[in-house]
Tab-separated table of C-alpha atoms in Angstrom:
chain	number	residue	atom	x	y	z
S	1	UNK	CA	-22.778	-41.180	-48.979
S	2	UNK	CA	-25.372	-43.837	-50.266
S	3	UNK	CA	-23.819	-47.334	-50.400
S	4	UNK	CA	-25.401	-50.605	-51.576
S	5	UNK	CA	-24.152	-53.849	-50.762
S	6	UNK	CA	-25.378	-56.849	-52.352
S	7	UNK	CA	-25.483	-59.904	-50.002
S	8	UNK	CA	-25.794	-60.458	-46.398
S	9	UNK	CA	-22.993	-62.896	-45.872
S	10	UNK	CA	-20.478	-62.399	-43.353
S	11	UNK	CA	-18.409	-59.822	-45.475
S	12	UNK	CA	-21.451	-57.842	-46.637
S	13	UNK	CA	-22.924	-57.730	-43.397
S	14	UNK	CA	-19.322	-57.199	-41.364
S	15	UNK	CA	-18.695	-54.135	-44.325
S	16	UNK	CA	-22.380	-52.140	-43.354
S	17	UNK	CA	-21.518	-52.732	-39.709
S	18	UNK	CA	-18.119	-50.796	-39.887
S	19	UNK	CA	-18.917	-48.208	-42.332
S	20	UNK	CA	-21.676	-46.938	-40.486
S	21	UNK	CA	-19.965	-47.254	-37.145
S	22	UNK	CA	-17.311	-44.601	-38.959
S	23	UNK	CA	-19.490	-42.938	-40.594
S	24	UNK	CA	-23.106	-42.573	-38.882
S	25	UNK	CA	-24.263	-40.459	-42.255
S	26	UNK	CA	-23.871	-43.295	-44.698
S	27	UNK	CA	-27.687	-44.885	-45.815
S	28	UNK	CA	-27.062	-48.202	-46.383
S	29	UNK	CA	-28.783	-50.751	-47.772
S	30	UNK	CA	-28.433	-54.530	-48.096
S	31	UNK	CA	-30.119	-56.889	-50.199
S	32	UNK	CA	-30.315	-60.737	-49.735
S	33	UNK	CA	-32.067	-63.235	-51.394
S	34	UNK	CA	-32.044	-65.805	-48.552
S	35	UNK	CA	-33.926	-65.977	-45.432
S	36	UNK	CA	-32.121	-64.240	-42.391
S	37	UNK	CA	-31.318	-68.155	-41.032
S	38	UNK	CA	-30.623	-69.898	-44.332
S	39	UNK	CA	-27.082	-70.426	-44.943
S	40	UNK	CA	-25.113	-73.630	-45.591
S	41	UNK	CA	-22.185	-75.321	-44.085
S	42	UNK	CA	-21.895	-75.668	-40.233
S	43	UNK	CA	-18.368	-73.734	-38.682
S	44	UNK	CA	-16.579	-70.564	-39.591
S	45	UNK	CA	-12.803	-70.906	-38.480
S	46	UNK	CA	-11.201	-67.827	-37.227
S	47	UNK	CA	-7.478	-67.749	-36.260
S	48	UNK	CA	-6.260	-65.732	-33.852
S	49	UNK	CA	-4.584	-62.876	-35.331
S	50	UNK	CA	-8.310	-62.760	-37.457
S	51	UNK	CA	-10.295	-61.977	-34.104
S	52	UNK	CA	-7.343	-60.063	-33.172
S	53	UNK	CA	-8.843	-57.732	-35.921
S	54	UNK	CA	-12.212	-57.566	-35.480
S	55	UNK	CA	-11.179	-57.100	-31.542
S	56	UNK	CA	-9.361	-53.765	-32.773
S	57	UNK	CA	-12.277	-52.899	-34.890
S	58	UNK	CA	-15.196	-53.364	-33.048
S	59	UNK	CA	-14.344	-54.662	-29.537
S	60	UNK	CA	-18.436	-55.047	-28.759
S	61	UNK	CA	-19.090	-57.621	-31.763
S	62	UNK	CA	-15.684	-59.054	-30.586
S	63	UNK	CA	-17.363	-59.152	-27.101
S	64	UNK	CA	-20.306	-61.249	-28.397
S	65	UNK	CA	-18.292	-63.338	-30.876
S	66	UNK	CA	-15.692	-64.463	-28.048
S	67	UNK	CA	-18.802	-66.236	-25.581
S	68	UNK	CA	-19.845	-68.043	-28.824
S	69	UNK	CA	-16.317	-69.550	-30.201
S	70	UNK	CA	-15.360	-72.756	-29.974
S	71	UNK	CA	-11.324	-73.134	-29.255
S	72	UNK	CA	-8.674	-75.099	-29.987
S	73	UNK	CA	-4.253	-75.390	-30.455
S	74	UNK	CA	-4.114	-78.551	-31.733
S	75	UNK	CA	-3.799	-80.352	-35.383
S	76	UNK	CA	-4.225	-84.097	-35.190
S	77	UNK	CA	-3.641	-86.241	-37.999
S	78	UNK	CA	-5.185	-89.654	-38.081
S	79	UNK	CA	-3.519	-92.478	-40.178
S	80	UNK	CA	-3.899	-96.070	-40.077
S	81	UNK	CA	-5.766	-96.184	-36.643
S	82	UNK	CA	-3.387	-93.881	-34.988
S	83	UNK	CA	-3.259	-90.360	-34.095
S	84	UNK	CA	-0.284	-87.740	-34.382
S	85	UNK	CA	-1.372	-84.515	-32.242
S	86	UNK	CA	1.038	-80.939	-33.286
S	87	UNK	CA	0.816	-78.683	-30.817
S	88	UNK	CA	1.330	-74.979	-30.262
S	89	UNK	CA	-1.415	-73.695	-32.867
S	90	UNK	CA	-4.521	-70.991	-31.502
S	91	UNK	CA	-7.756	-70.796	-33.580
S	92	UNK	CA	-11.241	-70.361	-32.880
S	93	UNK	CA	-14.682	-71.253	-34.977
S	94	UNK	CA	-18.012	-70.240	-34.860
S	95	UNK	CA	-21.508	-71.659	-36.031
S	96	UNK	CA	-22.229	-69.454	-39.413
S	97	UNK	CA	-26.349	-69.435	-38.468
S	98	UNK	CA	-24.837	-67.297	-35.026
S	99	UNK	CA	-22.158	-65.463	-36.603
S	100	UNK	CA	-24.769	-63.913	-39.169
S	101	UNK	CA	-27.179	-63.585	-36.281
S	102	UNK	CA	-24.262	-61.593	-34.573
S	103	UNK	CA	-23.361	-59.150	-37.442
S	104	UNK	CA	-26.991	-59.052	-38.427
S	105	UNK	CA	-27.922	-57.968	-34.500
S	106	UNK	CA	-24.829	-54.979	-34.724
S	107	UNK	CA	-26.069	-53.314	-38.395
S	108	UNK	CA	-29.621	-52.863	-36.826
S	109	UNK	CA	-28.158	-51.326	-33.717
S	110	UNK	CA	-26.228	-49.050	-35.997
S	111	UNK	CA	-29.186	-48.534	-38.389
S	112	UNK	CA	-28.566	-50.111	-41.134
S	113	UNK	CA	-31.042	-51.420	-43.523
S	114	UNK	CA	-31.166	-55.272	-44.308
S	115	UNK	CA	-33.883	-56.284	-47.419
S	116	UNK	CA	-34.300	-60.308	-46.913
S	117	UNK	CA	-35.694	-62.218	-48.899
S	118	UNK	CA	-35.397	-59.374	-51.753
S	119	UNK	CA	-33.046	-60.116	-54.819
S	120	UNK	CA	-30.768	-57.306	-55.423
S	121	UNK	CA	-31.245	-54.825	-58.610
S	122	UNK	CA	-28.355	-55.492	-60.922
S	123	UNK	CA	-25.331	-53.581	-59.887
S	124	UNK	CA	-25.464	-51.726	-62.715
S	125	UNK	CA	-28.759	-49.926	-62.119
S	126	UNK	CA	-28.002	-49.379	-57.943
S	127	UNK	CA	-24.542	-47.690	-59.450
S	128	UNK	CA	-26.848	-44.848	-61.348
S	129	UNK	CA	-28.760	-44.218	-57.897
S	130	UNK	CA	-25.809	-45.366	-55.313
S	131	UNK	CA	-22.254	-43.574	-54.470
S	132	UNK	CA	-20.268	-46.762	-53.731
S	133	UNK	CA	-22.101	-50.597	-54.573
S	134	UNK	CA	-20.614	-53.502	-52.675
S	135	UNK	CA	-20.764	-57.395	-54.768
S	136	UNK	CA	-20.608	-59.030	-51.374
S	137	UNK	CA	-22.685	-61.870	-53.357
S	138	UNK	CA	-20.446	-64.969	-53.184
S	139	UNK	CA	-18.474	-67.398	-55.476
S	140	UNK	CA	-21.652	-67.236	-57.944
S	141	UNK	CA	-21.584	-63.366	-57.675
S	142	UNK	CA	-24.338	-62.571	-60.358
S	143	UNK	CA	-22.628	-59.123	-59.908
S	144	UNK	CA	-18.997	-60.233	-60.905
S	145	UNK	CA	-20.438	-63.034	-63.833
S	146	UNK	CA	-22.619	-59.891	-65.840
S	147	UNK	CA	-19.057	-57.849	-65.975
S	148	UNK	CA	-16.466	-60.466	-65.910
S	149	UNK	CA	-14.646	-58.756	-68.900
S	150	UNK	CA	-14.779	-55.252	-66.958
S	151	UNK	CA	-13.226	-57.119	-63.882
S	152	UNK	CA	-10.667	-59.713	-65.909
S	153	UNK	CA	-12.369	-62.642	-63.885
S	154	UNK	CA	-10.346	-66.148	-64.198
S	155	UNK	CA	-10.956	-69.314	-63.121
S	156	UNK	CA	-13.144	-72.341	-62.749
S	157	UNK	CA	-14.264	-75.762	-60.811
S	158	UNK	CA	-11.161	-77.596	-60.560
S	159	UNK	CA	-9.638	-80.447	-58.364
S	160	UNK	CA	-11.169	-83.477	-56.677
S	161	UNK	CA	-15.058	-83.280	-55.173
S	162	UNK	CA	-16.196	-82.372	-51.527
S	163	UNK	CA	-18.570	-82.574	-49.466
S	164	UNK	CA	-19.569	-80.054	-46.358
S	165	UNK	CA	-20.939	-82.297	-43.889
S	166	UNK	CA	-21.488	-81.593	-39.997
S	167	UNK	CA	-21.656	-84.053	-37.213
S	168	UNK	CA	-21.961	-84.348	-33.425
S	169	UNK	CA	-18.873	-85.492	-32.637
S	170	UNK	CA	-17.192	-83.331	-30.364
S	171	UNK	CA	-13.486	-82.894	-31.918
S	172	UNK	CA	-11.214	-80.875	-30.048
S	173	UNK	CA	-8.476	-80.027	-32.624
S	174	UNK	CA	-8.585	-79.463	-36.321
S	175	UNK	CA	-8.334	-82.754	-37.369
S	176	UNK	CA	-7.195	-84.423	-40.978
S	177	UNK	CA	-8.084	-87.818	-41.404
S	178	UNK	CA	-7.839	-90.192	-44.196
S	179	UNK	CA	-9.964	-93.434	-44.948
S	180	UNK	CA	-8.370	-96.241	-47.400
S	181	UNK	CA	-11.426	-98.164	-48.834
S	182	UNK	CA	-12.057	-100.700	-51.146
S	183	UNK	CA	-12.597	-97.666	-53.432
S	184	UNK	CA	-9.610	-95.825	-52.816
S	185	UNK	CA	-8.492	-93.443	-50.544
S	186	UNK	CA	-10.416	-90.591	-48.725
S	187	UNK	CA	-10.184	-88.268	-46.840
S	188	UNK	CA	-11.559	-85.642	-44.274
S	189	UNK	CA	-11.513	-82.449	-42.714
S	190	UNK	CA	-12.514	-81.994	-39.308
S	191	UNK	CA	-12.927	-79.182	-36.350
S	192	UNK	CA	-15.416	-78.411	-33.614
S	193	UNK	CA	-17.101	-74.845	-33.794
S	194	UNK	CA	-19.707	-75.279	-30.857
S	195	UNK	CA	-20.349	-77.738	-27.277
S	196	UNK	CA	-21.182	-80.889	-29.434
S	197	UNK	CA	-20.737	-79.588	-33.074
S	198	UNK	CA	-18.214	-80.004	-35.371
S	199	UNK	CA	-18.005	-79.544	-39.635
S	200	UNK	CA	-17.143	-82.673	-41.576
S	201	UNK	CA	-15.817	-82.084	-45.180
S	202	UNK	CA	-14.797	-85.349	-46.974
S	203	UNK	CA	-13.696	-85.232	-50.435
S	204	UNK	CA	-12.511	-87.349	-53.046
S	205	UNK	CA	-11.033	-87.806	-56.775
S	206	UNK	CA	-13.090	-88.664	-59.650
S	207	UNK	CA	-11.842	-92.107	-59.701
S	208	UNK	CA	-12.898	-93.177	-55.911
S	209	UNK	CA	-15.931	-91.241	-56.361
S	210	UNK	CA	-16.928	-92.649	-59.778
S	211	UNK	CA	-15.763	-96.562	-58.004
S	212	UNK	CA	-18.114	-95.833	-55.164
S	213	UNK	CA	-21.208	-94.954	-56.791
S	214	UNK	CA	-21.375	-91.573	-54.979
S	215	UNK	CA	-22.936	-89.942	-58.454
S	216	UNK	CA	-26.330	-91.534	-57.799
S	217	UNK	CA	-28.063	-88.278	-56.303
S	218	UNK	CA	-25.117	-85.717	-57.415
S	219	UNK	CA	-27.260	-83.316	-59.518
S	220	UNK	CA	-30.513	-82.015	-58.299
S	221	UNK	CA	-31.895	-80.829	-55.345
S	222	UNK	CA	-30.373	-78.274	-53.006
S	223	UNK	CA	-29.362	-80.770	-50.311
S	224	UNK	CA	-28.072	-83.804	-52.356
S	225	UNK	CA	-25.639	-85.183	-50.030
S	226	UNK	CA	-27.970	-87.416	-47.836
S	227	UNK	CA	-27.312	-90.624	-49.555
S	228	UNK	CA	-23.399	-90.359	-49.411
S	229	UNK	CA	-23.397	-89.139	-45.976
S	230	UNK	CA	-24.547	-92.259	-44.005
S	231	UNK	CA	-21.892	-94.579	-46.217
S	232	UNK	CA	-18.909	-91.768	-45.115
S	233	UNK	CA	-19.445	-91.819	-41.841
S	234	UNK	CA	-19.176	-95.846	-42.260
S	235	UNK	CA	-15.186	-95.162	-44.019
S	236	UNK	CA	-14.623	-92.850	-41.187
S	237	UNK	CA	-16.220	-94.753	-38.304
S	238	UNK	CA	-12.505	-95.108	-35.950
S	239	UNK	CA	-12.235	-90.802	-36.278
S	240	UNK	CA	-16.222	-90.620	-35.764
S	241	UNK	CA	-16.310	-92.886	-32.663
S	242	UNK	CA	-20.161	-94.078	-33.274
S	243	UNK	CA	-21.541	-90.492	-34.157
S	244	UNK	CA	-23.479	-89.490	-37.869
S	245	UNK	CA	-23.128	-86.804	-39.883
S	246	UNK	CA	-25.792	-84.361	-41.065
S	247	UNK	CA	-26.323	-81.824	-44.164
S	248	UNK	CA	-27.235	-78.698	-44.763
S	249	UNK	CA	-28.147	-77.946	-47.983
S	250	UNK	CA	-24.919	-80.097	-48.883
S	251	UNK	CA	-23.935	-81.493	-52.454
S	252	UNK	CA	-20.788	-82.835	-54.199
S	253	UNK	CA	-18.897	-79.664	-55.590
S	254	UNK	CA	-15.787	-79.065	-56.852
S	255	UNK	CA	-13.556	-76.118	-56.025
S	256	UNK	CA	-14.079	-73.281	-57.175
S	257	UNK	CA	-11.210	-71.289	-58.656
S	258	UNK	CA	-11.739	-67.127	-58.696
S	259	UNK	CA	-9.712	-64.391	-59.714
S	260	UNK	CA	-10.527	-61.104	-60.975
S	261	UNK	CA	-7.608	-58.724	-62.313
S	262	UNK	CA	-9.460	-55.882	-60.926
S	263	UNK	CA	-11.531	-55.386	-58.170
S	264	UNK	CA	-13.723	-52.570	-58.974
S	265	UNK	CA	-15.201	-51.472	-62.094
S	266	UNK	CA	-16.883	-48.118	-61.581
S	267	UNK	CA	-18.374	-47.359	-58.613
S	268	UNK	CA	-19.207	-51.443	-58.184
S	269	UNK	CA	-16.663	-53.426	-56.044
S	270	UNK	CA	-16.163	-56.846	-55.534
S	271	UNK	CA	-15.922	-58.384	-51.876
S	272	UNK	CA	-14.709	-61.615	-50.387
S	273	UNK	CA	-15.660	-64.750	-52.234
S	274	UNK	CA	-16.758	-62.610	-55.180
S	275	UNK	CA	-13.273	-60.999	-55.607
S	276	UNK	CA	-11.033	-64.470	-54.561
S	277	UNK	CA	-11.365	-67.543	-53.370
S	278	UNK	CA	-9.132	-70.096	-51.438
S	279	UNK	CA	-8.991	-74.120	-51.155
S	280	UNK	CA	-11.053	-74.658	-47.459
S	281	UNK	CA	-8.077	-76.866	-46.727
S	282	UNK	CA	-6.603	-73.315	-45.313
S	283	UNK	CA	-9.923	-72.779	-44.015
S	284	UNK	CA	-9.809	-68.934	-44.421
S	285	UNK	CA	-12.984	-67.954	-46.820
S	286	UNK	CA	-14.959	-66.356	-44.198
S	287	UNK	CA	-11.884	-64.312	-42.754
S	288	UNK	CA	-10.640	-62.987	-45.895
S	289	UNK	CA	-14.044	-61.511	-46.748
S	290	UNK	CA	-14.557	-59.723	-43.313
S	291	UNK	CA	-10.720	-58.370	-43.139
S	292	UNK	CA	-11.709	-57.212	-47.078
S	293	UNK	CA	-14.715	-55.500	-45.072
S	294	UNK	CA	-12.228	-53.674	-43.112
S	295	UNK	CA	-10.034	-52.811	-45.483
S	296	UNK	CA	-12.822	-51.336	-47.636
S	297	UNK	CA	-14.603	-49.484	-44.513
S	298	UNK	CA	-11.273	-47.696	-43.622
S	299	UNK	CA	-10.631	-46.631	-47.694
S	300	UNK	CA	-14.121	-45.126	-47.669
S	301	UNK	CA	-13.825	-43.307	-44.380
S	302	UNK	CA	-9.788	-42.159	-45.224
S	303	UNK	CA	-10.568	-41.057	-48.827
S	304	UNK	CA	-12.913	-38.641	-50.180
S	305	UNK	CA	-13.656	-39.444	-53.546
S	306	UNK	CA	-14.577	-43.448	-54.182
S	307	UNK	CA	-12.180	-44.281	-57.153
S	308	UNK	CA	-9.356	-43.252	-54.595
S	309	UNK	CA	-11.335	-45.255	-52.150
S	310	UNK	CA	-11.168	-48.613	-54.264
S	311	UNK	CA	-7.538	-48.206	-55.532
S	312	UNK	CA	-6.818	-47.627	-51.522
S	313	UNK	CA	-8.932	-50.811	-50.780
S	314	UNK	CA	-7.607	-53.215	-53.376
S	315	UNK	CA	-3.738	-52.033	-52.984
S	316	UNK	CA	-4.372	-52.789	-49.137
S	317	UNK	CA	-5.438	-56.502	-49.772
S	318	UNK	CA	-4.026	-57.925	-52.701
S	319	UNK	CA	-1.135	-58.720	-51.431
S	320	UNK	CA	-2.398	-60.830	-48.723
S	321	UNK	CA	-5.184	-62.554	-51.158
S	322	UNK	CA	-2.507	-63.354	-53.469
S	323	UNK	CA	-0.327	-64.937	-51.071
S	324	UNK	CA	-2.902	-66.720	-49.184
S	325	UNK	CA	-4.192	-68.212	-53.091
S	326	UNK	CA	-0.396	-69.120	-53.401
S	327	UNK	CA	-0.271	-71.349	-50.156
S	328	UNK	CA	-3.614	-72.622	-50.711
S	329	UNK	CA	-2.659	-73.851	-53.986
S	330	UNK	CA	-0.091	-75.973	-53.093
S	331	UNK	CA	-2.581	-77.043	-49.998
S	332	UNK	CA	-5.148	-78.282	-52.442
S	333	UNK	CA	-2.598	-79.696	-54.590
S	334	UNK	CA	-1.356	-82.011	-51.845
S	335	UNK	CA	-4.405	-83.436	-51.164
S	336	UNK	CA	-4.961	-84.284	-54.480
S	337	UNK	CA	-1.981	-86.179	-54.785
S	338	UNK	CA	-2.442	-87.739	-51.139
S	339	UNK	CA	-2.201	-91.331	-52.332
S	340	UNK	CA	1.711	-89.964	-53.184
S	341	UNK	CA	2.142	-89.865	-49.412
S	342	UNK	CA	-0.275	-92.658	-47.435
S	343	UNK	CA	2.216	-95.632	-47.602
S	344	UNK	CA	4.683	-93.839	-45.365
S	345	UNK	CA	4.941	-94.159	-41.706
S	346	UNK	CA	2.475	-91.701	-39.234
S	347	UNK	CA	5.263	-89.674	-38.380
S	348	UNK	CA	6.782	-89.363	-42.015
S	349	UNK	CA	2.945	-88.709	-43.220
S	350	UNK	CA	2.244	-86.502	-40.581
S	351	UNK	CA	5.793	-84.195	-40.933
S	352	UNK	CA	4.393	-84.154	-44.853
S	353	UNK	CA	0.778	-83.043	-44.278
S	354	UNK	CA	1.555	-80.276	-41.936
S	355	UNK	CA	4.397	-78.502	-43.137
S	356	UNK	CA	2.684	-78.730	-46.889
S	357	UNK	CA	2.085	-75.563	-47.765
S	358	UNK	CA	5.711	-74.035	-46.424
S	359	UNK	CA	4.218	-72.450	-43.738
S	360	UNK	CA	4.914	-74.368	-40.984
S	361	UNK	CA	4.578	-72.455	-37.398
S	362	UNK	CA	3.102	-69.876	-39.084
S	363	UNK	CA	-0.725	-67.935	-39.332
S	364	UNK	CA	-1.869	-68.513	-42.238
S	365	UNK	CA	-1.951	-64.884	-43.499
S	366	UNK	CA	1.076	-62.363	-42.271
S	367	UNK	CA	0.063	-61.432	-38.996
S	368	UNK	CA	-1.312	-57.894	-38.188
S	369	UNK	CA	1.666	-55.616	-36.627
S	370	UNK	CA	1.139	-53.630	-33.294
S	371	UNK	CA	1.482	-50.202	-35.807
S	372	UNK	CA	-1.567	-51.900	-37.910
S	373	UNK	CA	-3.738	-52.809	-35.044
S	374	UNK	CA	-3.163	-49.108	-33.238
S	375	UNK	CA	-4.264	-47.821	-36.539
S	376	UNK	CA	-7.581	-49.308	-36.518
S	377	UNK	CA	-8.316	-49.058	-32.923
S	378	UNK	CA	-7.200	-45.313	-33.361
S	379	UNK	CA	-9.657	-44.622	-36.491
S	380	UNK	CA	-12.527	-46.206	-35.040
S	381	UNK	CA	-11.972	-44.853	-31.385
S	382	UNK	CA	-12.047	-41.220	-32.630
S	383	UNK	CA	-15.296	-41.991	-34.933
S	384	UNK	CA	-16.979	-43.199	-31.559
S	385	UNK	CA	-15.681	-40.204	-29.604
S	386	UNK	CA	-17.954	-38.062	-31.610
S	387	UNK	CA	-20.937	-40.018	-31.264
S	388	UNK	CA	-20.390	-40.159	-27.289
S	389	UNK	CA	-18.642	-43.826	-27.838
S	390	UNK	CA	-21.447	-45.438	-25.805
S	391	UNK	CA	-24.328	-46.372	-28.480
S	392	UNK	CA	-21.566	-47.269	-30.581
């Protein structure tokens, strides 16, 4: 089997890495248009029934992921100058510039071909040469936008603006935090993902950000964000403690909203961020496109024709896209109407922020059953056992 995949993102990279590991035969080639070390934002979060699965799949990258995570069980909640801490939560995060260096390292030990710097050929000409072709290409998939009547895409930018900042303030939970200014109300999202590191995402409504002059320097150049960054870490300088924040080819965005009615047109299937996206409030983009990676891998390898394949693959993880889009939702909902909930008391606030998307206590996915995770560890265990398991 010849497969494409078009982007070298987490997913893209995580899917080449596990088909190949089940099936040595496979060519396959990956196109990205970046650099190797360009990327933006700062942290991937993982929770921990997420490196539960790539444990299952592929304990050697889970070997080399679990050195590099930062870890935490906390939520704090900062309001008003004081500080609620919720207990009883695991999660884990992880720089993205070493999590691509870690998936990047695996497909070259298990020969797979990686084209940087080298924009893709349009989907539709790999499908004419390819067997399967993988739009692992992102929120702007170029893949999903030239078919988006073949797919039934939906969506758009919605909601209030962000910001994906990173600092060097060394949080030790996932924190929320909220700054009442002469402006309005902001506020922040917060969690550490190496010694020293943490991601910083502030956002705001149109109003506040209109009031404080945050469009000078909104359009333009790839890392816009400079200006606003030094005046938020001034609003949040009680949850900073003294430290700045930094960019990284950040800019003012607002959400974006994507849906696709199908997954697969052809032999060309959509992947993570391409197929679905939800609010970073939930902090689950990454995840979702790597278990989509294993999903896929396992419908390739159990089926031998790919339409079967991609039915297999999307009837696995719909259900789990679509309920994590539900929850996120009414996340990014609340935070747009935060102002509804800032004159109450910490405890009152704090009960309300937590428990607002009705999952309270629980991962936020369904977590993987013992059955599931034998399954995996069974089909990947026999493909190493004909290889000799060791190389692999």
């Amino acid at each position: 089997m010849r497969i494409a995949i078009i982007g070298a993102g987490p997913g893209g990279l995580y899917t080449a890495a596990l088909v190949k590991r089940l099936r040595p035969g496979c060519e396959i080639d990956v196109w990205e248009a970046n650099a190797p070390d360009e990327t933006f934002g700062f942290g991937v979060v993982f929770s921990e029934g997420a490196l539960g699965g790539i444990e299952a799949a592929d304990p050697r990258l889970f070997a080399r992921l679990a050195t590099e995570c930062a870890q935490w069980s906390r939520i704090d909640v900062h309001h008003r100058g004081q500080v609620m801490r919720n207990g009883g939560y695991r999660f884990s995060a992880i720089g993205r510039r070493v999590l691509l260096s870690l998936l990047r390292t695996r497909c070259t030990e298990l020969g797979v071909t990686i084209r940087y710097g080298t924009r893709a050929p349009e989907a539709a000409l790999l499908a004419r040469t390819y067997d399967l072709v993988v739009a692992a290409d992102g929120v702007n998939s170029s893949t999903r936008e030239a078919h988006r009547e073949e797919f039934g895409t939906e969506g758009g930018r919605r909601g209030s603006r962000y910001l994906w900042l990173g600092t060097d303030r060394p949080f030790t939970a996932l924190t929320f935090a909220v700054a009442e200014t002469e402006f309005g109300s902001m506020h922040a999202h917060a969690y550490p993902y190496a010694p020293g590191l943490s991601t910083f995402i502030a956002e705001v409504d149109d109003h506040v950000w209109e009031a404080a002059g945050f469009t000078e320097g909104a359009p333009g150049t790839r890392d816009c964000g400079r200006a606003a960054a030094g005046r938020i870490a001034g609003f949040f300088a009680d949850v900073l403690e003294g430290h700045g924040l930094r960019t990284n080819r950040s800019r003012w965005d607002r959400f974006a909203v994507v849906r696709n009615r199908r997954w697969s047109h052809g032999n060309v299937a959509l992947l993570g961020d391409s197929a679905h996206t939800t609010h970073f409030s939930i902090g689950s983009g990454t995840r979702l496109a790597m278990e989509d990676a294993l999903a896929l891998a396992l419908a390739v390898d159990g089926h031998g024709a790919v339409p079967e394949a991609l039915a297999a693959y999307e009837a696995e993880r719909r259900p789990d896209v679509e309920s994590m889009q539900r929850t996120a939702r009414i996340s990014q909902e609340w935070f747009e109407e935060l102002d509804r909930y800032t004159d109450l008391g910490l405890e009152a606030f704090n009960a309300h922020l937590v428990t607002r998307s009705g999952r309270l206590g629980q991962d936020d996915l369904p977590s993987w059953s013992p059955d599931r995770v034998e399954l995996v560890r069974d089909r990947f265990a026999r493909a190493d056992s004909l290889l000799g398991g060791a190389a692999r």
